[in-house]
Short mmCIF file of C-alpha atoms in Angstrom, two decimals:
data_model
loop_
_atom_site.label_atom_id
_atom_site.label_comp_id
_atom_site.label_asym_id
_atom_site.label_seq_id
_atom_site.Cartn_x
_atom_site.Cartn_y
_atom_site.Cartn_z
CA MET A 1 206.67 140.06 114.04
CA THR A 2 208.11 137.99 111.23
CA THR A 3 210.72 139.35 108.87
CA PRO A 4 209.32 139.87 105.36
CA LEU A 5 211.17 137.80 102.82
CA SER A 6 213.14 139.34 100.00
CA VAL A 7 214.67 136.74 97.72
CA LEU A 8 217.40 136.83 95.09
CA LEU A 9 217.27 133.82 92.76
CA VAL A 10 220.38 133.11 90.68
CA ASP A 11 219.62 130.46 88.06
CA ASP A 12 220.35 130.25 84.34
CA ASP A 13 217.20 128.16 83.69
CA PRO A 14 214.34 130.44 82.55
CA ALA A 15 211.75 127.84 83.63
CA MET A 16 213.13 127.85 87.19
CA ARG A 17 213.08 131.65 87.29
CA ASP A 18 209.48 131.65 86.02
CA MET A 19 208.42 129.06 88.59
CA PHE A 20 209.98 131.04 91.44
CA GLN A 21 208.36 134.22 90.13
CA MET A 22 204.95 132.54 90.20
CA VAL A 23 205.39 131.09 93.71
CA MET A 24 206.81 134.28 95.22
CA LYS A 25 204.10 136.43 93.62
CA HIS A 26 201.42 134.11 95.02
CA HIS A 27 202.90 134.58 98.51
CA GLN A 28 203.53 138.31 98.01
CA ILE A 29 207.27 137.87 98.47
CA GLU A 30 209.71 140.25 96.81
CA LEU A 31 211.81 138.39 94.23
CA THR A 32 214.67 139.45 92.01
CA ALA A 33 215.71 136.74 89.54
CA VAL A 34 218.94 136.86 87.53
CA GLN A 35 220.61 134.37 85.22
CA ASP A 36 224.26 134.50 86.26
CA ALA A 37 226.60 135.14 89.18
CA GLU A 38 228.13 138.30 87.73
CA THR A 39 224.72 139.99 87.50
CA ALA A 40 223.88 138.78 91.00
CA LEU A 41 227.09 140.22 92.45
CA GLN A 42 226.33 143.58 90.82
CA TYR A 43 222.81 143.49 92.29
CA LEU A 44 224.17 142.63 95.75
CA ALA A 45 226.51 145.63 95.67
CA GLY A 46 223.44 147.82 96.24
CA ASN A 47 220.76 145.51 97.64
CA GLN A 48 220.35 143.33 100.73
CA PRO A 49 217.95 140.41 100.20
CA ASN A 50 217.57 138.19 103.23
CA ILE A 51 217.54 134.98 101.15
CA ILE A 52 219.71 134.09 98.16
CA VAL A 53 218.78 130.96 96.23
CA LEU A 54 221.84 130.05 94.19
CA ASP A 55 222.21 127.38 91.51
CA LEU A 56 225.50 125.53 91.88
CA PHE A 57 226.11 125.15 88.14
CA LEU A 58 226.00 128.48 86.33
CA PRO A 59 227.77 129.85 83.26
CA GLY A 60 230.88 131.80 84.28
CA LEU A 61 231.23 131.77 88.06
CA ASP A 62 229.54 128.75 89.61
CA GLY A 63 227.56 128.86 92.86
CA TYR A 64 230.53 128.03 95.08
CA GLN A 65 232.66 130.72 93.43
CA MET A 66 229.87 133.28 93.76
CA LEU A 67 229.48 132.49 97.46
CA LYS A 68 233.24 132.99 97.94
CA GLN A 69 233.07 136.36 96.15
CA MET A 70 230.10 137.42 98.28
CA ARG A 71 231.96 136.58 101.49
CA LYS A 72 235.20 138.19 100.29
CA LYS A 73 233.40 141.44 99.39
CA SER A 74 231.01 141.31 102.39
CA LEU A 75 227.98 141.39 100.08
CA ALA A 76 224.67 140.59 101.82
CA PRO A 77 226.50 139.38 104.94
CA ASN A 78 223.27 138.59 106.79
CA ALA A 79 221.55 136.77 103.94
CA ARG A 80 220.84 133.07 104.16
CA VAL A 81 222.21 131.36 101.04
CA VAL A 82 220.49 128.25 99.71
CA ALA A 83 222.16 126.00 97.13
CA ILE A 84 220.00 124.43 94.43
CA THR A 85 221.02 121.93 91.78
CA ALA A 86 219.67 119.25 89.49
CA TYR A 87 223.05 117.50 89.54
CA TYR A 88 223.41 115.91 92.92
CA THR A 89 224.60 112.82 94.74
CA THR A 90 223.95 111.59 98.24
CA ASP A 91 226.84 113.80 99.42
CA THR A 92 225.77 117.06 97.75
CA GLU A 93 223.73 118.43 100.66
CA GLN A 94 226.58 117.93 103.15
CA GLU A 95 229.11 119.33 100.66
CA THR A 96 227.08 122.52 100.24
CA LEU A 97 226.64 122.97 103.98
CA ASN A 98 230.37 122.37 104.52
CA GLY A 99 231.03 124.85 101.69
CA GLY A 100 229.29 127.69 103.52
CA PHE A 101 225.71 127.45 102.28
CA ASP A 102 222.92 127.76 104.85
CA GLY A 103 220.56 125.37 103.10
CA TYR A 104 220.08 123.06 100.16
CA LEU A 105 217.21 122.18 97.82
CA PRO A 106 217.55 119.55 95.07
CA LYS A 107 215.80 120.13 91.75
CA PRO A 108 213.08 119.57 90.82
CA ILE A 109 211.89 121.71 93.71
CA ASN A 110 208.50 121.01 95.27
CA THR A 111 206.71 124.35 94.90
CA ALA A 112 204.62 123.73 98.03
CA GLN A 113 207.79 123.48 100.12
CA ILE A 114 209.71 126.53 98.88
CA VAL A 115 208.17 129.26 101.03
CA PRO A 116 207.97 127.24 104.30
CA TYR A 117 211.60 126.20 103.82
CA LEU A 118 212.80 129.75 103.19
CA GLU A 119 210.77 131.05 106.14
CA SER A 120 212.34 128.40 108.38
CA LEU A 121 215.82 129.61 107.42
CA ILE A 122 214.95 133.18 108.38
CA ALA A 123 213.35 132.06 111.65
CA GLY A 124 216.62 130.42 112.60
#
């Protein structure tokens, strides 16, 4: 039996949140979308999504800082955390993996690849 996906998206771009909402709804995947790290950390204090899709460049705490706070506070310790960003170089993917992220998706994200990619992270 496969684990049902529950996803937390943290992105300050309303268009990205809308796109994820559309894709997740189409696949009947539970999605919570928030616009900043502080709101996400509050959400994680009482919820356990199994995937967190986290923009690296956010107002306030950035994606790396949020990941550190999550680990420090043991929030969603079993969640797979995927970094997303529109600002990347050839080294960004390796930097995110070295920084503790479980996966990486550059923007713009191919909508056909989102769900298979997230499912592959859960499958191990």
